[in-house]
Amino acid sequence: MKENDKPVKVITYGTFDLLHEGHLRLLRRAKALGDHLIVGVTSDQFDANRGKLNVRDSLMVRISKVQATGLADEIIIEDYDGQKVNDIQQYGAAIFAIGSDWEGKFDYLADYCRVVYLERTAGVSSTQLRAETLGITRLGIAGTGSIADRFVAEALRVSGLELEAVAGSDPQQARTFAERNGIPRACADYGDLLATVDAVYLCGPNEQHFEQAKQALESGVHVLCEKPFTLSAEESCYLYALAEERGLVLLEAIKTAYCPGFIRLVALARSGVIGRIQCVDATFTKLALPGAPELAPPYGGSVTELASYPLLAISKILDCAPDTVSFDSFGLDEGVDGFTRISFRYPSAIASATVAIGAKSEGHLNISGTGGSIYVPAPWWKTTDVLVRFEDPSRNQELRFPYAGDGLRYEIAEFVSMIRDGRGASYKLRAKDSAFIAGIIGRFRGSGGRFDVVPGSVTVPLAAAG
Ligand code: C2G
């Protein structure tokens, strides 16, 4: 098949995860359309950006497998949206071929070459293979609040997970929740839930988290627990030790920790790009409506409800133990703290976490370094935009990272992959980060917290807090 004696180039694209018969048949037929087959294999980042999480084979493995078919004359990496338009022109492809599951989606490429949709092979897919070879994690949800609804919507985006059952303090509410979300079973109590699942997501009231996590781990069930995970460093360490002893996964559900932009931000800050870090200021506020659970003592309040986010940022960015912490707080009539600033002194830096449920403030994250600064505008806890600033403005950078949907999918994907890989710890949110966060919340609640209308300030030495 030659046109003016020039080889006819065909181009096709895919992830080619766990390369299977469907992929092979596609490649064979694509190759048969011309003389030279170019295969674009998606980069991990490209797949993450388009919401394809839990791809099992690394890019290198996927490329090697495509190469081993002997069908590809050339392999390229697909890394950005719109790349197909450029590739077709750059490589002089005469035909673009893709499976019929994409029918109509790539018609716009007809401006550059012939577009061919090849019948997709029925009965085989990477998703199915991932489920068969790696198993399905049966997950239960303990809690029926609004976060649980958001969780369900995001969990559907993560492969290898089946929502099995739900339990809540009100059995009728649990039944309604199950029906609304297509979950097979509503359990009468938490014990019943644990009996039939591999893993549980805890999103009930704050004061129940510790006991529920402990009970789950003692029953051999993996735990993903909403923040605040526990209300003291001791409880946090106890649970991590228990999970390790039982060979189970325990993860705190602070979504920021797993969001791709935040992970890149932390790595950037710690790379020395802005010099030695001298200060981290992080703010998170959320006005609570009258009657909201955040306003109910003794487990509501700005620190208990919200401090996990800024404390996570401080823990990850400074990554060492502070010498002292002090709390300045305004109380609300309801008897909880409404606006609180937590100030830290580190050996060579200072930091502040500002949280409020009774006042509003711009929610930003600012990192000051000896050579520049990093500014992350609200909502920094769903990191997308990162501004790196220098005295010489020609060096300034504005970085942008993807953030898909509600973001919960990233923490769910991490949880599922830890279970599958038998990976006990995640560098994204370490046991020491959880213990630090819980320790500070516990200190505020136990000794440092002043809920008076007059600002109270107390400095607590933290030498032993770690
Ligand atoms: N395929 C097939 N039969 C199957 C499974 C997949 O023919 N049972 C085809 C797909 O239609 C696609 C190729 O194999 O043409 C690669 O499939 P995936 O690895 O699932 O990649 P995909 O997400 O379809 O990537 O830019 C990326 C591409 O747009 C498509």
Short mmCIF file of C-alpha atoms and ligand atoms in Angstrom, two decimals:
data_model
loop_
_atom_site.label_atom_id
_atom_site.label_comp_id
_atom_site.label_asym_id
_atom_site.label_seq_id
_atom_site.Cartn_x
_atom_site.Cartn_y
_atom_site.Cartn_z
CA MET A 1 0.00 0.00 0.00
CA LYS A 2 2.12 2.88 -1.23
CA GLU A 3 1.21 6.38 -2.26
CA ASN A 4 3.91 7.87 -4.54
CA ASP A 5 6.19 5.09 -3.22
CA LYS A 6 6.14 6.67 0.23
CA PRO A 7 5.25 4.29 3.06
CA VAL A 8 1.74 4.88 4.39
CA LYS A 9 2.07 5.76 8.06
CA VAL A 10 -0.67 4.78 10.50
CA ILE A 11 -0.84 6.23 14.01
CA THR A 12 -2.75 4.93 17.01
CA TYR A 13 -2.83 5.68 20.73
CA GLY A 14 -3.63 4.01 24.01
CA THR A 15 -2.66 3.29 27.58
CA PHE A 16 -2.15 -0.42 26.84
CA ASP A 17 -2.32 -1.36 30.52
CA LEU A 18 -1.90 -5.11 31.16
CA LEU A 19 -1.64 -5.56 27.39
CA HIS A 20 -4.33 -8.00 26.27
CA GLU A 21 -5.95 -9.64 23.23
CA GLY A 22 -8.13 -6.58 22.54
CA HIS A 23 -5.04 -4.36 22.29
CA LEU A 24 -3.21 -6.92 20.12
CA ARG A 25 -6.09 -7.22 17.66
CA LEU A 26 -6.33 -3.43 17.49
CA LEU A 27 -2.61 -3.08 16.76
CA ARG A 28 -2.65 -5.85 14.13
CA ARG A 29 -5.54 -4.27 12.24
CA ALA A 30 -4.05 -0.78 12.55
CA LYS A 31 -0.74 -2.06 11.18
CA ALA A 32 -2.55 -3.75 8.26
CA LEU A 33 -3.99 -0.36 7.20
CA GLY A 34 -0.55 0.86 6.06
CA ASP A 35 3.20 0.19 5.97
CA HIS A 36 4.47 1.81 9.14
CA LEU A 37 2.74 1.80 12.54
CA ILE A 38 3.34 4.54 15.09
CA VAL A 39 1.98 3.79 18.55
CA GLY A 40 1.45 6.60 21.05
CA VAL A 41 1.57 5.27 24.62
CA THR A 42 0.04 7.57 27.23
CA SER A 43 2.25 8.97 29.99
CA ASP A 44 1.20 8.39 33.60
CA GLN A 45 0.57 12.12 34.00
CA PHE A 46 -1.61 12.25 30.88
CA ASP A 47 -3.72 9.38 32.19
CA ALA A 48 -3.98 10.93 35.65
CA ASN A 49 -5.08 14.21 34.07
CA ARG A 50 -7.87 12.49 32.15
CA GLY A 51 -9.02 10.77 35.32
CA LYS A 52 -7.64 7.33 34.42
CA LEU A 53 -6.39 6.28 37.83
CA ASN A 54 -5.04 2.90 38.96
CA VAL A 55 -3.19 2.07 35.74
CA ARG A 56 -1.13 -0.91 36.88
CA ASP A 57 1.81 -1.12 34.50
CA SER A 58 4.35 1.71 34.56
CA LEU A 59 4.98 3.64 31.36
CA MET A 60 8.21 1.69 30.80
CA VAL A 61 6.46 -1.67 31.19
CA ARG A 62 3.62 -0.61 28.89
CA ILE A 63 6.08 0.54 26.23
CA SER A 64 8.08 -2.71 26.53
CA LYS A 65 4.94 -4.78 26.08
CA VAL A 66 3.86 -2.81 23.00
CA GLN A 67 7.39 -3.22 21.63
CA ALA A 68 7.34 -6.96 22.34
CA THR A 69 4.30 -7.39 20.06
CA GLY A 70 6.64 -6.63 17.15
CA LEU A 71 3.83 -4.63 15.54
CA ALA A 72 4.99 -1.08 16.30
CA ASP A 73 7.59 0.44 13.96
CA GLU A 74 7.83 3.49 16.17
CA ILE A 75 6.65 4.21 19.71
CA ILE A 76 6.04 7.72 21.01
CA ILE A 77 4.72 9.05 24.30
CA GLU A 78 1.42 10.90 24.45
CA ASP A 79 1.69 13.58 27.10
CA TYR A 80 -0.78 16.39 26.46
CA ASP A 81 -4.24 17.16 25.18
CA GLY A 82 -4.27 17.97 21.49
CA GLN A 83 -0.96 16.20 20.86
CA LYS A 84 -2.55 13.99 18.19
CA VAL A 85 -3.00 17.03 15.91
CA ASN A 86 0.70 17.81 16.13
CA ASP A 87 1.91 14.19 15.91
CA ILE A 88 -0.05 13.47 12.74
CA GLN A 89 1.62 16.44 11.05
CA GLN A 90 5.06 15.90 12.55
CA TYR A 91 5.24 12.19 11.66
CA GLY A 92 3.33 12.54 8.39
CA ALA A 93 0.66 10.00 9.37
CA ALA A 94 -1.87 9.33 6.63
CA ILE A 95 -4.24 7.32 8.82
CA PHE A 96 -5.34 7.69 12.44
CA ALA A 97 -6.80 4.44 13.82
CA ILE A 98 -8.53 3.90 17.16
CA GLY A 99 -11.07 1.48 18.70
CA SER A 100 -14.78 1.92 18.08
CA ASP A 101 -15.34 2.86 21.74
CA TRP A 102 -14.08 6.27 20.56
CA GLU A 103 -16.47 6.43 17.55
CA GLY A 104 -17.01 10.07 16.56
CA LYS A 105 -14.66 11.46 19.22
CA PHE A 106 -11.73 11.95 16.86
CA ASP A 107 -13.58 13.12 13.75
CA TYR A 108 -11.80 16.48 14.11
CA LEU A 109 -8.56 14.75 13.03
CA ALA A 110 -10.08 14.29 9.55
CA ASP A 111 -8.70 17.77 8.77
CA TYR A 112 -5.22 16.20 8.90
CA CYS A 113 -5.56 12.55 7.82
CA ARG A 114 -8.00 9.67 7.32
CA VAL A 115 -9.73 8.62 10.54
CA VAL A 116 -10.56 4.92 10.98
CA TYR A 117 -12.54 3.46 13.89
CA LEU A 118 -11.78 -0.26 14.32
CA GLU A 119 -14.31 -2.55 15.96
CA ARG A 120 -13.46 -2.89 19.65
CA THR A 121 -12.92 -6.49 20.78
CA ALA A 122 -15.79 -7.51 23.00
CA GLY A 123 -15.35 -9.26 26.34
CA VAL A 124 -11.86 -8.11 27.31
CA SER A 125 -10.62 -4.92 28.94
CA SER A 126 -7.84 -3.66 31.20
CA THR A 127 -10.44 -2.78 33.86
CA GLN A 128 -11.72 -6.34 33.89
CA LEU A 129 -8.19 -7.77 33.96
CA ARG A 130 -7.22 -5.49 36.83
CA ALA A 131 -10.24 -6.77 38.76
CA GLU A 132 -9.50 -10.43 37.91
CA THR A 133 -5.81 -10.40 38.64
CA LEU A 134 -5.76 -8.02 41.55
CA GLY A 135 -9.13 -8.63 43.12
CA ILE A 136 -11.82 -6.24 44.19
CA THR A 137 -11.78 -4.42 47.49
CA ARG A 138 -15.23 -4.53 49.08
CA LEU A 139 -15.71 -1.26 50.87
CA GLY A 140 -18.16 -0.26 53.58
CA ILE A 141 -19.07 3.30 54.49
CA ALA A 142 -19.65 4.26 58.12
CA GLY A 143 -21.52 7.55 58.01
CA THR A 144 -24.24 9.03 55.84
CA GLY A 145 -23.47 12.77 55.89
CA SER A 146 -22.83 14.92 52.82
CA ILE A 147 -19.17 13.86 52.60
CA ALA A 148 -20.38 10.25 52.21
CA ASP A 149 -22.41 11.20 49.11
CA ARG A 150 -19.39 12.97 47.63
CA PHE A 151 -17.23 9.96 48.45
CA VAL A 152 -19.55 7.59 46.59
CA ALA A 153 -19.52 9.74 43.45
CA GLU A 154 -15.71 9.81 43.46
CA ALA A 155 -15.24 6.14 44.41
CA LEU A 156 -17.02 5.19 41.18
CA ARG A 157 -14.03 6.71 39.31
CA VAL A 158 -11.55 4.33 40.94
CA SER A 159 -11.30 0.80 39.57
CA GLY A 160 -10.95 -2.23 41.82
CA LEU A 161 -13.40 -0.98 44.41
CA GLU A 162 -16.93 -2.13 45.09
CA LEU A 163 -19.20 -0.23 47.44
CA GLU A 164 -20.67 -3.06 49.47
CA ALA A 165 -22.54 -1.67 52.46
CA VAL A 166 -23.30 1.37 54.56
CA ALA A 167 -24.01 1.89 58.26
CA GLY A 168 -24.99 5.01 60.17
CA SER A 169 -26.34 6.02 63.54
CA ASP A 170 -29.86 6.14 62.07
CA PRO A 171 -30.83 2.85 60.29
CA GLN A 172 -33.51 4.57 58.20
CA GLN A 173 -31.00 7.15 56.98
CA ALA A 174 -28.59 4.34 56.10
CA ARG A 175 -31.30 2.60 54.04
CA THR A 176 -32.14 5.83 52.19
CA PHE A 177 -28.45 6.46 51.56
CA ALA A 178 -27.96 2.92 50.20
CA GLU A 179 -30.95 3.24 47.86
CA ARG A 180 -29.92 6.69 46.66
CA ASN A 181 -26.40 5.52 45.88
CA GLY A 182 -27.07 2.02 44.57
CA ILE A 183 -25.25 0.35 47.50
CA PRO A 184 -26.45 -3.25 47.99
CA ARG A 185 -26.77 -3.30 51.79
CA ALA A 186 -27.64 -0.99 54.67
CA CYS A 187 -26.41 -2.50 57.95
CA ALA A 188 -28.18 -2.27 61.26
CA ASP A 189 -24.96 -1.52 63.08
CA TYR A 190 -21.26 -0.95 62.60
CA GLY A 191 -20.31 -4.48 63.69
CA ASP A 192 -22.48 -5.95 60.91
CA LEU A 193 -20.80 -3.68 58.40
CA LEU A 194 -17.32 -4.81 59.43
CA ALA A 195 -18.28 -8.48 59.11
CA THR A 196 -18.75 -8.31 55.34
CA VAL A 197 -16.17 -5.83 54.01
CA ASP A 198 -12.42 -5.73 53.34
CA ALA A 199 -12.11 -2.02 54.00
CA VAL A 200 -14.10 0.76 55.61
CA TYR A 201 -14.37 4.51 55.08
CA LEU A 202 -15.10 6.29 58.35
CA CYS A 203 -16.96 9.56 57.95
CA GLY A 204 -19.19 9.65 61.00
CA PRO A 205 -18.94 12.10 63.89
CA ASN A 206 -15.39 13.16 64.90
CA GLU A 207 -15.58 11.59 68.35
CA GLN A 208 -16.30 8.14 66.88
CA HIS A 209 -13.30 7.95 64.56
CA PHE A 210 -10.80 6.48 67.02
CA GLU A 211 -13.06 3.74 68.42
CA GLN A 212 -14.40 2.83 64.98
CA ALA A 213 -10.90 2.67 63.46
CA LYS A 214 -9.68 0.52 66.37
CA GLN A 215 -12.64 -1.87 66.04
CA ALA A 216 -12.13 -2.16 62.28
CA LEU A 217 -8.41 -2.91 62.58
CA GLU A 218 -9.10 -5.48 65.31
CA SER A 219 -11.58 -7.11 62.90
CA GLY A 220 -8.97 -7.29 60.10
CA VAL A 221 -10.51 -4.46 58.05
CA HIS A 222 -8.44 -1.76 56.29
CA VAL A 223 -9.33 1.80 57.33
CA LEU A 224 -9.64 5.09 55.50
CA CYS A 225 -10.63 7.63 58.16
CA GLU A 226 -11.89 11.18 57.71
CA LYS A 227 -10.07 13.97 59.47
CA PRO A 228 -9.67 14.58 62.33
CA PHE A 229 -8.46 11.03 62.44
CA THR A 230 -7.95 11.09 66.21
CA LEU A 231 -7.88 13.79 68.87
CA SER A 232 -4.42 13.05 70.31
CA ALA A 233 -0.98 11.98 69.08
CA GLU A 234 -1.12 8.96 71.39
CA GLU A 235 -4.35 7.67 69.82
CA SER A 236 -2.92 8.25 66.37
CA CYS A 237 0.29 6.33 67.14
CA TYR A 238 -1.73 3.54 68.77
CA LEU A 239 -3.80 3.02 65.62
CA TYR A 240 -0.80 3.07 63.29
CA ALA A 241 0.98 0.52 65.48
CA LEU A 242 -2.13 -1.67 65.48
CA ALA A 243 -2.45 -1.45 61.69
CA GLU A 244 1.20 -2.39 61.26
CA GLU A 245 0.91 -5.30 63.65
CA ARG A 246 -2.13 -6.63 61.76
CA GLY A 247 -0.66 -5.96 58.31
CA LEU A 248 -3.51 -3.61 57.44
CA VAL A 249 -3.71 -0.27 55.64
CA LEU A 250 -4.63 2.76 57.73
CA LEU A 251 -4.89 6.11 56.01
CA GLU A 252 -6.15 9.50 57.11
CA ALA A 253 -8.51 11.03 54.59
CA ILE A 254 -7.13 14.55 54.20
CA LYS A 255 -7.75 14.90 50.48
CA THR A 256 -5.11 17.60 50.04
CA ALA A 257 -2.32 15.13 50.82
CA TYR A 258 -3.12 12.99 47.76
CA CYS A 259 -3.89 15.76 45.31
CA PRO A 260 -1.29 15.80 42.48
CA GLY A 261 -0.70 19.57 42.70
CA PHE A 262 -0.06 19.49 46.45
CA ILE A 263 2.43 16.64 46.10
CA ARG A 264 4.30 18.65 43.46
CA LEU A 265 4.14 21.80 45.60
CA VAL A 266 5.70 20.06 48.62
CA ALA A 267 8.47 18.57 46.49
CA LEU A 268 9.13 21.97 44.92
CA ALA A 269 9.29 23.76 48.29
CA ARG A 270 11.64 21.13 49.68
CA SER A 271 13.89 21.21 46.60
CA GLY A 272 15.50 24.47 47.72
CA VAL A 273 14.15 26.45 44.77
CA ILE A 274 13.25 29.37 47.10
CA GLY A 275 16.23 28.80 49.39
CA ARG A 276 15.92 27.87 53.04
CA ILE A 277 12.29 27.93 54.19
CA GLN A 278 11.80 30.47 56.97
CA CYS A 279 8.03 30.70 57.26
CA VAL A 280 4.86 28.83 56.29
CA ASP A 281 1.46 30.51 56.70
CA ALA A 282 -1.65 28.54 55.84
CA THR A 283 -5.25 29.62 56.25
CA PHE A 284 -8.49 27.70 55.91
CA THR A 285 -11.89 29.13 56.85
CA LYS A 286 -15.42 27.91 56.33
CA LEU A 287 -18.35 29.85 57.75
CA ALA A 288 -20.63 27.47 59.63
CA LEU A 289 -24.37 27.96 59.27
CA PRO A 290 -26.47 28.12 62.48
CA GLY A 291 -27.10 24.62 63.78
CA ALA A 292 -24.22 23.07 61.78
CA PRO A 293 -22.36 20.19 63.49
CA GLU A 294 -19.15 22.28 63.33
CA LEU A 295 -20.71 24.58 65.94
CA ALA A 296 -21.61 21.83 68.40
CA PRO A 297 -19.42 21.39 71.48
CA PRO A 298 -17.39 19.51 72.47
CA TYR A 299 -16.22 18.05 69.12
CA GLY A 300 -16.86 20.99 66.80
CA GLY A 301 -14.85 24.20 66.61
CA SER A 302 -12.47 25.72 64.11
CA VAL A 303 -9.41 23.70 65.17
CA THR A 304 -11.03 20.27 65.46
CA GLU A 305 -12.93 20.74 62.20
CA LEU A 306 -10.45 22.53 60.00
CA ALA A 307 -6.90 22.63 61.35
CA SER A 308 -5.96 19.32 59.67
CA TYR A 309 -5.48 21.10 56.33
CA PRO A 310 -3.03 23.85 57.35
CA LEU A 311 -1.27 21.54 59.82
CA LEU A 312 -0.75 19.02 57.04
CA ALA A 313 0.87 21.71 54.89
CA ILE A 314 3.16 22.77 57.75
CA SER A 315 4.07 19.17 58.59
CA LYS A 316 4.93 18.28 54.99
CA ILE A 317 6.74 21.51 54.11
CA LEU A 318 8.86 21.96 57.25
CA ASP A 319 9.10 18.22 57.98
CA CYS A 320 10.64 18.50 61.43
CA ALA A 321 9.46 18.86 65.01
CA PRO A 322 8.55 22.36 66.25
CA ASP A 323 9.99 23.70 69.51
CA THR A 324 6.86 25.51 70.64
CA VAL A 325 3.23 26.08 69.69
CA SER A 326 0.90 28.86 70.80
CA PHE A 327 -2.82 29.32 70.26
CA ASP A 328 -4.78 32.55 69.94
CA SER A 329 -8.47 31.97 69.73
CA PHE A 330 -11.87 33.69 69.76
CA GLY A 331 -14.80 31.67 71.01
CA LEU A 332 -18.37 31.63 69.74
CA ASP A 333 -21.56 31.78 71.78
CA GLU A 334 -22.11 28.09 71.01
CA GLY A 335 -19.10 27.29 73.21
CA VAL A 336 -16.61 26.33 70.51
CA ASP A 337 -13.60 28.15 69.09
CA GLY A 338 -14.61 30.26 66.11
CA PHE A 339 -11.33 31.78 64.95
CA THR A 340 -7.93 30.41 65.91
CA ARG A 341 -4.35 31.08 64.96
CA ILE A 342 -1.85 28.37 65.82
CA SER A 343 1.73 29.67 65.80
CA PHE A 344 4.81 27.50 65.73
CA ARG A 345 8.46 28.14 66.35
CA TYR A 346 10.85 25.69 64.70
CA PRO A 347 14.63 25.53 65.09
CA SER A 348 15.07 27.69 61.96
CA ALA A 349 11.58 28.67 60.85
CA ILE A 350 8.20 29.85 62.06
CA ALA A 351 4.75 28.82 60.89
CA SER A 352 1.10 29.64 61.41
CA ALA A 353 -2.15 27.81 60.80
CA THR A 354 -5.23 30.04 60.80
CA VAL A 355 -8.68 28.47 60.87
CA ALA A 356 -12.16 29.86 61.33
CA ILE A 357 -15.76 28.75 61.27
CA GLY A 358 -17.06 32.04 62.70
CA ALA A 359 -15.22 34.46 60.41
CA LYS A 360 -13.98 34.54 56.83
CA SER A 361 -10.45 35.08 55.63
CA GLU A 362 -8.64 34.61 52.33
CA GLY A 363 -7.54 30.97 52.31
CA HIS A 364 -4.01 31.08 51.03
CA LEU A 365 -0.75 29.27 51.60
CA ASN A 366 2.43 31.30 51.59
CA ILE A 367 5.92 29.89 51.93
CA SER A 368 8.79 32.32 52.53
CA GLY A 369 12.31 31.29 51.66
CA THR A 370 15.69 32.97 51.82
CA GLY A 371 15.73 33.15 48.01
CA GLY A 372 12.08 33.60 47.05
CA SER A 373 8.53 32.68 47.94
CA ILE A 374 5.80 30.31 46.88
CA TYR A 375 2.22 31.52 46.95
CA VAL A 376 -0.75 29.22 46.51
CA PRO A 377 -4.07 31.03 46.28
CA ALA A 378 -7.34 29.61 47.59
CA PRO A 379 -8.30 26.88 47.35
CA TRP A 380 -4.71 25.81 48.07
CA TRP A 381 -6.08 22.63 49.69
CA LYS A 382 -7.14 21.58 46.17
CA THR A 383 -3.84 22.78 44.74
CA THR A 384 -3.99 23.85 41.11
CA ASP A 385 -2.09 27.16 40.83
CA VAL A 386 1.36 27.63 42.31
CA LEU A 387 3.18 30.96 41.95
CA VAL A 388 6.93 30.90 42.50
CA ARG A 389 8.26 34.43 43.07
CA PHE A 390 11.78 35.86 43.08
CA GLU A 391 13.31 39.32 43.56
CA ASP A 392 14.18 39.17 39.87
CA PRO A 393 10.72 38.87 38.25
CA SER A 394 12.15 37.32 35.09
CA ARG A 395 12.65 34.13 37.13
CA ASN A 396 9.01 33.99 38.32
CA GLN A 397 7.04 30.89 37.44
CA GLU A 398 3.34 30.16 37.40
CA LEU A 399 2.63 26.45 37.56
CA ARG A 400 -0.70 24.80 37.04
CA PHE A 401 -1.64 21.28 38.05
CA PRO A 402 -4.69 19.16 37.26
CA TYR A 403 -7.37 18.48 39.82
CA ALA A 404 -10.14 16.17 38.71
CA GLY A 405 -13.66 16.26 40.07
CA ASP A 406 -14.00 16.59 43.79
CA GLY A 407 -10.44 15.39 44.37
CA LEU A 408 -11.49 12.57 46.70
CA ARG A 409 -10.64 10.11 43.93
CA TYR A 410 -6.92 10.65 44.54
CA GLU A 411 -7.09 9.56 48.18
CA ILE A 412 -9.37 6.65 47.30
CA ALA A 413 -6.99 5.53 44.54
CA GLU A 414 -4.05 5.67 46.97
CA PHE A 415 -5.98 3.66 49.56
CA VAL A 416 -6.95 0.97 47.03
CA SER A 417 -3.46 0.69 45.56
CA MET A 418 -1.94 0.38 49.05
CA ILE A 419 -4.30 -2.50 49.83
CA ARG A 420 -3.54 -4.24 46.53
CA ASP A 421 0.20 -3.79 46.77
CA GLY A 422 0.34 -4.69 50.46
CA ARG A 423 1.93 -1.27 51.03
CA GLY A 424 1.52 -0.31 54.68
CA ALA A 425 2.60 3.33 54.42
CA SER A 426 2.10 6.24 52.07
CA TYR A 427 4.72 8.95 51.69
CA LYS A 428 1.87 11.30 50.82
CA LEU A 429 0.49 11.26 54.35
CA ARG A 430 2.77 9.56 56.81
CA ALA A 431 2.00 8.25 60.30
CA LYS A 432 4.13 11.11 61.64
CA ASP A 433 2.03 13.72 59.79
CA SER A 434 -1.17 12.28 61.27
CA ALA A 435 0.39 12.12 64.75
CA PHE A 436 1.60 15.73 64.48
CA ILE A 437 -1.84 16.96 63.37
CA ALA A 438 -3.70 14.99 66.04
CA GLY A 439 -1.14 16.06 68.65
CA ILE A 440 -1.69 19.77 67.96
CA ILE A 441 -5.48 19.43 67.85
CA GLY A 442 -5.29 17.46 71.12
CA ARG A 443 -3.11 20.10 72.79
CA PHE A 444 -5.48 22.84 71.77
CA ARG A 445 -8.47 20.90 73.04
CA GLY A 446 -6.76 19.74 76.21
CA SER A 447 -4.63 22.56 77.47
CA GLY A 448 -4.05 25.33 75.01
CA GLY A 449 -7.58 26.00 73.81
CA ARG A 450 -9.16 29.22 74.99
CA PHE A 451 -12.72 29.58 73.86
CA ASP A 452 -13.20 33.01 75.56
CA VAL A 453 -14.28 36.04 73.59
CA VAL A 454 -11.05 37.63 74.78
CA PRO A 455 -8.13 36.29 72.77
CA GLY A 456 -6.22 33.84 74.85
CA SER A 457 -2.62 33.00 74.14
CA VAL A 458 -0.61 30.20 75.60
CA THR A 459 2.75 28.90 74.49
CA VAL A 460 3.34 25.21 74.91
CA PRO A 461 6.80 23.70 74.61
CA LEU A 462 6.72 20.78 72.22
CA ALA A 463 10.05 19.13 72.85
CA ALA A 464 8.44 15.76 73.48
CA ALA A 465 5.65 16.04 70.93
CA GLY A 466 7.64 14.94 67.89
N1 C2G B 1 -9.25 -1.71 22.55
C1 C2G B 1 -9.95 -2.64 21.77
N2 C2G B 1 -10.62 -3.67 22.37
C2 C2G B 1 -10.61 -3.80 23.71
C3 C2G B 1 -9.91 -2.88 24.50
C4 C2G B 1 -9.24 -1.83 23.90
O1 C2G B 1 -9.98 -2.55 20.56
N3 C2G B 1 -11.30 -4.80 24.27
C5 C2G B 1 -8.56 -0.59 21.90
C6 C2G B 1 -9.06 0.79 22.31
O2 C2G B 1 -10.24 1.10 21.60
C7 C2G B 1 -7.89 1.67 21.93
C8 C2G B 1 -6.69 0.76 22.22
O3 C2G B 1 -7.19 -0.58 22.27
O4 C2G B 1 -7.91 1.96 20.54
C9 C2G B 1 -6.03 1.12 23.53
O5 C2G B 1 -7.00 1.04 24.55
P1 C2G B 1 -6.70 1.63 26.01
O6 C2G B 1 -5.44 1.10 26.48
O7 C2G B 1 -7.92 1.44 26.83
O8 C2G B 1 -6.45 3.18 25.75
P2 C2G B 1 -7.52 4.33 25.59
O9 C2G B 1 -7.93 4.86 26.91
O10 C2G B 1 -8.62 3.86 24.69
O11 C2G B 1 -6.64 5.46 24.88
O12 C2G B 1 -5.09 9.14 23.81
C10 C2G B 1 -5.42 7.87 24.27
C11 C2G B 1 -6.31 7.28 23.31
O13 C2G B 1 -7.23 8.27 22.95
C12 C2G B 1 -7.10 6.06 23.71
#
